[in-house]
XYZ file of N, CA, C and O in Angstrom:
600
model
N -49.207 39.337 -8.834
C -49.610 39.410 -9.462
C -48.180 36.998 -9.535
O -47.161 37.752 -8.782
N -49.115 36.510 -10.643
C -48.491 35.496 -10.995
C -48.210 34.996 -12.021
O -47.823 34.763 -12.315
N -46.595 35.296 -12.052
C -45.909 36.238 -12.997
C -44.522 35.534 -13.189
O -43.936 34.717 -12.442
N -44.754 33.928 -14.106
C -44.205 32.755 -14.522
C -42.867 33.473 -15.594
O -43.560 34.346 -16.738
N -42.042 32.580 -15.885
C -41.051 32.685 -16.153
C -41.077 31.546 -17.160
O -40.143 30.183 -16.770
N -41.069 31.176 -18.132
C -40.918 29.480 -19.382
C -39.657 30.001 -19.698
O -39.076 31.199 -20.511
N -38.738 29.073 -20.482
C -37.587 28.766 -20.198
C -37.179 27.883 -21.613
O -37.799 26.864 -22.198
N -37.276 28.842 -22.704
C -36.569 27.906 -24.396
C -35.004 27.903 -24.854
O -34.543 29.290 -24.879
N -33.887 26.443 -25.935
C -33.356 27.018 -25.605
C -32.521 26.909 -27.193
O -33.643 25.752 -26.920
N -32.505 26.970 -28.432
C -32.571 26.914 -29.700
C -30.976 26.008 -29.644
O -29.861 26.480 -29.656
N -31.175 24.380 -30.939
C -29.232 24.589 -30.534
C -29.706 24.607 -32.773
O -29.764 23.942 -33.268
N -28.825 25.778 -33.027
C -28.473 25.380 -34.847
C -27.982 24.371 -35.368
O -26.417 24.333 -35.050
N -28.196 23.248 -35.400
C -27.768 21.764 -36.246
C -26.657 21.543 -37.284
O -25.711 21.556 -37.244
N -27.987 21.825 -38.640
C -27.106 21.226 -40.089
C -27.705 22.685 -40.698
O -28.892 22.929 -40.992
N -27.315 23.712 -42.047
C -28.152 24.771 -42.330
C -28.463 25.226 -41.831
O -28.215 25.603 -40.916
N -30.187 24.743 -42.122
C -30.896 25.955 -41.096
C -31.367 25.024 -40.437
O -33.547 25.576 -39.602
N -31.300 23.786 -40.167
C -32.349 22.063 -39.131
C -32.358 22.964 -37.370
O -31.023 23.234 -37.121
N -32.841 23.588 -36.984
C -32.820 24.424 -34.933
C -33.503 23.128 -34.090
O -34.212 22.968 -34.849
N -32.766 22.487 -33.900
C -32.935 21.799 -32.703
C -33.181 23.054 -31.073
O -32.646 23.437 -30.797
N -35.209 23.150 -30.609
C -35.241 23.955 -29.908
C -35.822 22.741 -28.864
O -36.428 21.693 -28.730
N -35.863 23.456 -27.222
C -35.994 22.142 -26.557
C -35.693 23.327 -25.013
O -35.324 24.651 -25.005
N -37.009 22.217 -24.619
C -38.099 22.428 -22.810
C -38.178 22.011 -22.290
O -37.995 20.983 -22.350
N -37.704 22.104 -20.838
C -38.285 21.088 -20.042
C -37.673 19.365 -20.331
O -39.185 19.146 -20.177
N -37.011 19.751 -20.812
C -36.231 18.046 -21.721
C -37.942 17.455 -22.941
O -37.202 16.217 -23.809
N -38.315 18.609 -23.449
C -38.875 18.131 -24.911
C -38.254 18.928 -25.873
O -37.512 19.978 -25.878
N -38.340 17.871 -27.185
C -37.761 18.953 -28.594
C -38.363 19.022 -29.722
O -39.237 18.360 -29.314
N -37.935 19.693 -30.146
C -38.958 20.210 -31.712
C -37.900 20.425 -32.763
O -37.108 21.783 -32.179
N -37.954 19.482 -33.579
C -37.354 20.551 -35.335
C -37.091 21.614 -35.821
O -38.988 20.986 -36.373
N -37.430 22.318 -36.271
C -37.687 23.195 -36.819
C -36.177 23.603 -38.234
O -35.447 22.989 -37.984
N -37.150 23.741 -39.022
C -36.474 23.844 -40.392
C -37.205 24.065 -41.636
O -38.257 24.754 -41.265
N -35.979 24.502 -42.464
C -37.428 25.128 -43.726
C -37.351 24.743 -44.833
O -36.689 23.278 -45.393
N -38.039 24.483 -45.627
C -38.789 23.342 -47.179
C -36.916 24.096 -47.879
O -36.584 25.277 -47.917
N -36.643 23.119 -48.753
C -35.540 22.643 -49.681
C -35.989 24.100 -49.952
O -35.057 24.618 -50.523
N -36.602 24.675 -50.902
C -36.365 25.097 -51.213
C -36.492 27.027 -51.228
O -36.249 28.198 -51.995
N -36.566 27.122 -49.394
C -35.813 28.723 -48.641
C -34.609 28.280 -48.016
O -33.837 28.838 -47.314
N -33.713 26.807 -48.279
C -32.770 25.552 -47.955
C -32.748 25.306 -46.903
O -31.530 25.052 -47.018
N -33.329 25.028 -46.763
C -33.185 23.432 -45.843
C -33.713 22.075 -46.491
O -33.227 22.026 -47.554
N -34.044 21.402 -45.253
C -33.570 19.804 -46.057
C -35.163 19.451 -45.186
O -35.593 18.054 -45.669
N -36.207 20.854 -45.099
C -37.611 19.645 -45.023
C -38.411 18.803 -43.631
O -38.903 17.932 -44.253
N -36.924 19.132 -42.491
C -37.589 17.733 -41.814
C -38.718 18.028 -40.636
O -38.340 17.482 -39.780
N -39.089 19.337 -41.002
C -39.505 20.135 -39.540
C -40.484 21.628 -40.305
O -39.730 21.785 -41.373
N -41.424 21.702 -39.462
C -42.527 22.961 -38.992
C -40.952 24.150 -39.700
O -39.935 23.921 -38.710
N -41.607 25.051 -39.970
C -40.281 26.713 -39.932
C -40.854 27.233 -39.203
O -42.115 26.937 -38.660
N -40.300 28.203 -38.363
C -39.985 29.207 -36.811
C -42.113 30.012 -37.999
O -43.281 29.722 -36.480
N -42.687 29.841 -38.834
C -43.818 31.161 -39.137
C -44.517 30.012 -38.458
O -45.540 30.677 -38.023
N -44.589 28.551 -39.416
C -45.896 27.243 -39.077
C -45.533 27.328 -37.538
O -47.421 26.799 -37.825
N -44.574 26.420 -36.925
C -44.557 26.556 -35.715
C -45.213 27.814 -35.040
O -46.096 27.436 -33.883
N -45.263 28.962 -35.346
C -45.547 29.721 -34.299
C -47.571 29.504 -35.040
O -48.271 30.354 -33.578
N -47.555 29.962 -36.026
C -49.306 29.789 -36.357
C -49.611 28.438 -35.394
O -51.107 28.319 -34.946
N -48.917 27.512 -35.612
C -49.869 25.936 -34.569
C -49.255 26.561 -33.160
O -50.499 25.963 -32.660
N -48.483 27.634 -32.914
C -48.329 27.715 -31.114
C -50.178 28.806 -30.663
O -49.862 28.015 -29.796
N -49.765 29.305 -31.710
C -51.509 30.142 -31.552
C -52.910 29.236 -31.463
O -53.748 29.225 -30.643
N -52.834 28.720 -32.274
C -53.532 27.437 -32.527
C -53.611 26.326 -31.923
O -54.343 26.049 -30.992
N -52.794 25.692 -31.025
C -52.425 25.241 -30.211
C -53.666 25.684 -28.735
O -53.355 25.045 -27.118
N -53.040 27.233 -29.006
C -53.256 27.328 -26.992
C -53.887 27.573 -27.012
O -54.799 28.145 -26.732
N -55.167 28.274 -28.099
C -56.098 28.835 -28.323
C -56.804 27.212 -28.401
O -58.280 26.888 -27.271
N -57.316 26.110 -28.495
C -57.343 24.423 -27.902
C -57.207 24.528 -27.020
O -58.375 23.595 -26.226
N -55.870 24.666 -26.142
C -55.626 24.664 -24.691
C -56.991 25.418 -23.635
O -57.943 25.079 -23.366
N -56.910 26.855 -23.919
C -58.172 27.886 -23.479
C -59.612 26.985 -23.794
O -60.497 26.859 -23.053
N -59.717 26.157 -24.803
C -61.412 26.244 -25.862
C -61.908 25.007 -24.513
O -62.555 25.052 -24.043
N -60.695 23.939 -25.013
C -60.455 22.580 -23.730
C -61.069 23.178 -22.222
O -61.588 22.772 -21.339
N -59.556 23.846 -21.624
C -59.766 24.352 -19.804
C -61.753 24.902 -19.751
O -61.864 25.219 -18.311
N -61.611 26.364 -20.706
C -62.583 26.727 -20.539
C -64.003 25.775 -20.729
O -65.324 27.308 -20.278
N -64.337 25.293 -21.757
C -65.853 24.074 -21.845
C -66.768 24.691 -21.068
O -68.353 24.968 -21.832
N -66.650 24.002 -20.649
C -66.823 23.985 -19.157
C -68.380 24.748 -18.879
O -68.902 25.605 -18.307
N -67.048 25.754 -18.256
C -67.228 27.369 -17.535
C -68.598 28.242 -18.696
O -69.283 29.063 -17.559
N -68.897 27.161 -20.218
C -69.529 28.229 -20.412
C -70.984 27.848 -21.407
O -71.661 27.915 -21.757
N -70.385 26.651 -20.626
C -71.442 25.124 -21.018
C -71.662 24.650 -22.080
O -72.696 24.813 -22.784
N -70.739 24.765 -22.350
C -70.253 24.441 -23.733
C -69.667 22.282 -23.674
O -68.698 22.496 -22.897
N -70.698 22.065 -23.673
C -70.311 19.991 -24.708
C -69.389 20.036 -25.725
O -70.108 20.035 -26.866
N -67.966 20.690 -25.439
C -67.386 20.516 -27.145
C -66.649 19.029 -27.225
O -66.562 18.539 -26.930
N -67.019 17.946 -28.259
C -67.235 17.146 -28.641
C -65.996 17.077 -29.640
O -65.827 15.595 -29.700
N -65.703 18.033 -30.351
C -64.334 18.165 -31.051
C -64.612 19.327 -31.092
O -65.635 20.383 -31.754
N -63.228 19.998 -32.049
C -62.459 21.090 -31.283
C -61.857 21.405 -32.679
O -60.089 20.527 -32.244
N -61.455 22.153 -33.757
C -59.844 21.589 -34.361
C -60.086 23.114 -34.921
O -60.544 24.375 -35.244
N -58.899 24.308 -34.879
C -58.561 25.379 -35.998
C -57.905 25.541 -37.103
O -56.531 24.977 -37.280
N -58.173 25.835 -38.219
C -57.333 25.967 -39.632
C -56.234 27.867 -39.599
O -56.447 28.349 -39.139
N -55.502 27.612 -39.689
C -54.355 28.720 -39.895
C -54.093 29.034 -40.749
O -53.137 28.467 -41.714
N -53.622 30.391 -41.131
C -53.133 31.097 -42.111
C -52.893 32.717 -41.787
O -52.668 32.901 -41.318
N -51.084 32.674 -42.254
C -50.871 34.272 -42.552
C -50.392 34.393 -44.210
O -49.572 33.347 -44.029
N -49.698 35.404 -44.219
C -49.191 35.904 -45.266
C -48.389 36.402 -44.632
O -48.144 38.077 -43.566
N -46.069 36.452 -45.002
C -45.448 36.817 -45.046
C -45.625 37.667 -46.473
O -45.193 36.987 -47.050
N -44.357 38.575 -46.974
C -43.490 39.018 -48.097
C -42.226 38.559 -47.705
O -41.857 39.800 -46.254
N -41.632 37.872 -48.095
C -40.295 36.835 -47.805
C -39.970 37.886 -48.431
O -37.933 38.071 -48.171
N -40.094 39.277 -49.558
C -39.060 40.510 -49.962
C -37.905 41.059 -48.249
O -37.254 40.952 -48.060
N -38.873 40.978 -47.418
C -38.310 41.494 -45.796
C -37.738 40.895 -45.528
O -36.574 40.388 -44.756
N -37.823 39.319 -45.756
C -37.168 38.559 -45.286
C -35.403 38.068 -45.429
O -33.959 37.842 -45.228
N -35.645 38.461 -47.011
C -34.611 38.282 -47.956
C -33.949 39.457 -48.181
O -32.809 39.552 -48.472
N -34.438 40.397 -46.726
C -34.037 41.839 -47.828
C -33.796 42.829 -49.232
O -33.103 43.759 -49.467
N -34.697 42.277 -49.354
C -34.976 42.819 -50.401
C -35.626 44.247 -50.972
O -35.472 44.758 -52.177
N -36.721 44.232 -50.054
C -37.032 45.954 -49.474
C -37.572 45.968 -48.184
O -37.412 44.902 -47.135
N -37.859 46.501 -47.618
C -38.211 47.546 -46.702
C -39.202 47.491 -46.081
O -39.844 47.960 -45.502
N -40.583 46.163 -46.669
C -40.867 45.683 -45.480
C -40.555 44.420 -44.399
O -40.012 44.126 -44.955
N -41.183 44.587 -43.465
C -41.661 43.915 -42.478
C -40.826 42.220 -42.354
O -42.172 42.316 -43.461
N -40.246 41.730 -41.951
C -39.859 39.990 -42.626
C -41.516 39.308 -42.013
O -41.237 38.510 -42.384
N -41.663 39.554 -40.764
C -42.811 39.179 -40.508
C -44.509 38.811 -41.075
O -44.709 39.585 -41.908
N -45.816 38.064 -40.251
C -47.021 38.829 -40.617
C -47.415 39.671 -41.053
O -47.198 40.213 -39.636
N -47.934 39.963 -41.829
C -48.814 41.376 -41.955
C -49.841 40.861 -41.825
O -51.266 42.018 -40.347
N -50.439 39.787 -41.712
C -52.101 39.188 -41.499
C -51.990 37.811 -41.001
O -51.746 36.708 -41.635
N -53.153 37.470 -39.630
C -52.989 36.157 -39.359
C -54.496 35.985 -39.698
O -55.037 36.634 -38.755
N -54.625 35.107 -40.025
C -55.930 34.075 -39.980
C -56.940 33.283 -39.769
O -55.502 32.285 -39.978
N -57.971 33.009 -38.695
C -57.578 31.384 -38.604
C -59.371 31.518 -38.500
O -60.261 32.376 -38.640
N -59.961 30.105 -38.886
C -61.744 29.634 -38.429
C -61.515 28.710 -37.417
O -60.530 27.829 -37.479
N -62.525 28.669 -35.954
C -62.931 28.116 -35.344
C -63.452 26.753 -35.602
O -64.823 27.090 -35.940
N -63.715 25.751 -35.763
C -64.722 24.515 -35.630
C -64.422 23.790 -34.847
O -64.156 23.070 -33.890
N -66.268 24.237 -33.901
C -67.271 23.378 -33.076
C -67.944 22.561 -32.585
O -68.732 22.918 -34.262
N -67.739 21.649 -32.666
C -68.549 20.827 -32.331
C -69.609 20.227 -31.101
O -68.668 19.935 -30.894
N -70.526 21.364 -31.450
C -71.260 20.637 -30.033
C -72.851 21.119 -30.766
O -73.491 21.442 -31.111
N -73.854 21.135 -29.420
C -75.148 21.865 -29.135
C -75.655 23.118 -29.128
O -76.844 23.419 -28.512
N -73.880 23.730 -28.554
C -74.489 25.268 -28.017
C -75.095 25.905 -28.575
O -74.961 25.910 -29.962
N -75.873 26.844 -28.199
C -76.534 27.523 -28.792
C -75.298 29.302 -28.734
O -74.491 28.317 -28.955
N -76.156 29.709 -29.551
C -74.983 30.538 -31.381
C -74.423 31.156 -30.279
O -74.280 31.716 -30.222
N -75.360 31.565 -29.254
C -75.289 32.949 -28.521
C -74.124 32.665 -26.815
O -72.552 33.365 -26.909
N -73.924 31.191 -26.949
C -73.347 30.477 -26.002
C -72.032 31.126 -26.644
O -70.440 30.721 -25.801
N -71.593 30.265 -27.736
C -70.635 29.796 -29.534
C -70.715 31.643 -29.242
O -68.884 31.523 -28.820
N -70.908 32.525 -29.460
C -69.718 33.949 -30.215
C -68.768 33.777 -28.654
O -68.578 34.760 -28.241
N -69.243 33.569 -26.537
C -69.085 34.282 -25.368
C -68.008 33.724 -25.612
O -66.895 34.408 -24.849
N -68.471 31.907 -26.074
C -67.588 31.171 -25.533
C -65.907 31.250 -26.778
O -65.101 32.138 -26.495
N -65.930 31.543 -28.216
C -64.994 31.266 -28.861
C -64.706 33.809 -28.704
O -63.938 34.001 -28.581
N -65.183 34.742 -27.734
C -64.276 35.722 -27.530
C -63.788 35.428 -26.305
O -62.558 36.197 -26.350
N -64.297 34.769 -25.322
C -62.979 34.176 -23.747
C -62.095 33.600 -25.004
O -60.643 34.140 -24.108
N -62.401 32.280 -26.045
C -60.552 32.392 -26.392
C -59.956 33.184 -27.068
O -58.656 32.806 -26.899
N -60.380 33.720 -27.044
C -59.404 34.958 -27.852
C -58.333 36.418 -26.940
O -57.938 36.452 -27.067
N -59.426 36.484 -26.341
C -59.396 37.661 -25.395
C -58.520 36.298 -24.019
O -57.803 37.664 -23.457
N -57.984 35.344 -24.206
C -58.012 34.439 -23.297
C -56.295 33.569 -23.517
O -55.773 33.470 -22.104
N -56.384 32.950 -25.022
C -54.912 33.102 -25.479
C -53.406 33.890 -24.560
O -53.285 34.366 -26.028
N -53.252 33.305 -23.953
C -51.652 34.176 -24.258
C -50.868 34.023 -25.630
O -50.258 35.064 -25.739
N -50.822 33.348 -26.354
C -49.725 33.744 -27.239
C -50.492 34.718 -28.520
O -50.019 35.199 -28.541
N -51.537 34.286 -28.407
C -53.132 34.916 -29.399
C -52.088 36.815 -29.000
O -52.142 37.482 -29.852
N -52.059 37.049 -27.877
C -52.174 38.269 -26.336
C -50.703 38.688 -27.180
O -50.700 39.770 -27.488
N -49.703 36.944 -27.396
C -48.530 37.542 -27.567
C -48.961 38.485 -29.884
O -47.789 39.645 -29.048
N -49.124 37.662 -30.165
C -48.489 38.406 -31.071
C -49.638 39.567 -31.983
O -48.998 40.316 -32.122
N -50.760 39.574 -30.894
C -51.602 41.084 -31.500
C -50.688 41.613 -30.301
O -52.016 43.620 -30.292
N -50.158 41.757 -29.643
C -49.896 42.713 -29.059
C -48.624 44.229 -28.275
O -47.292 41.813 -28.395
N -47.937 44.447 -28.491
C -46.065 44.420 -28.298
C -45.648 44.319 -27.091
O -46.071 43.910 -26.242
N -44.660 43.565 -27.255
C -43.643 42.558 -25.715
C -42.246 43.456 -26.316
O -41.654 43.508 -27.285
N -42.299 43.618 -25.550
C -40.677 43.917 -24.982
C -40.042 43.495 -25.630
O -39.698 41.882 -24.482
N -39.517 42.875 -26.400
C -37.992 41.569 -27.242
C -37.100 42.623 -26.599
O -37.059 43.216 -27.335
N -35.834 42.008 -25.532
C -35.245 41.608 -24.885
C -33.919 41.326 -25.063
O -33.275 40.048 -24.892
N -32.853 41.740 -26.319
C -32.001 40.718 -26.030
C -30.695 41.407 -24.238
O -29.887 42.881 -24.704
N -30.892 39.951 -24.059
C -29.873 40.596 -22.745
C -28.270 41.378 -22.569
O -27.053 41.847 -21.603
N -27.723 39.501 -22.906
C -26.045 39.865 -24.198
C -25.637 38.795 -25.296
O -26.534 38.305 -25.574
N -24.500 39.174 -25.886
C -23.909 38.416 -26.871
C -22.761 38.094 -26.163
O -21.804 38.414 -25.600
N -22.249 36.903 -25.901
C -21.455 35.804 -25.818
C -20.638 34.990 -26.679
O -21.194 34.136 -28.036
N -19.888 35.537 -27.079
C -18.840 34.678 -28.230
C -18.244 33.810 -27.959
O -17.357 34.081 -26.293
N -18.168 32.114 -27.758
C -18.227 30.856 -27.780
C -16.980 31.114 -28.221
O -16.237 31.079 -29.229
N -15.389 30.162 -27.569
C -14.426 29.732 -28.484
C -14.365 28.564 -28.148
O -14.542 27.863 -27.838
N -14.553 28.033 -29.329
C -13.793 27.213 -30.546
C -13.197 25.786 -29.320
O -12.047 26.479 -29.243
N -13.908 24.372 -28.827
C -12.618 24.097 -28.236
C -11.517 23.057 -30.103
O -12.063 22.622 -30.112
N -9.673 23.330 -29.262
C -9.568 23.116 -30.736
C -8.792 21.177 -30.303
O -8.591 20.460 -29.418
């Protein structure tokens, strides 16, 4: 098995603005003003939708030739439904997405049969899609309390 560990670190900066960092790359994550943020970046659930679309796009590009697909252009529209009462603790509904929908846009001359096999492969081999669709062991390993420097 080729188990690989990916890592990221997030830093709460100001209000609900978060800086995420991995391998020297940074992303700003924030909330819209209507939810208490400053709207300087995508919010976490928008970032999750973007991660799914990016992952599916990478799988699409990586395997197009294997399926005999001359990929001229490719994009995905994604949307998801969340009942914010779960986030705000107003009811017992779950705080995450209940449904995520996406539409592949594929510009190619390939046959419908090839496209069907290709899109099924994309859906079945996208690590982010697999992570969303299946239960993951989400483990808090410990809590470290840092003493502020005076």
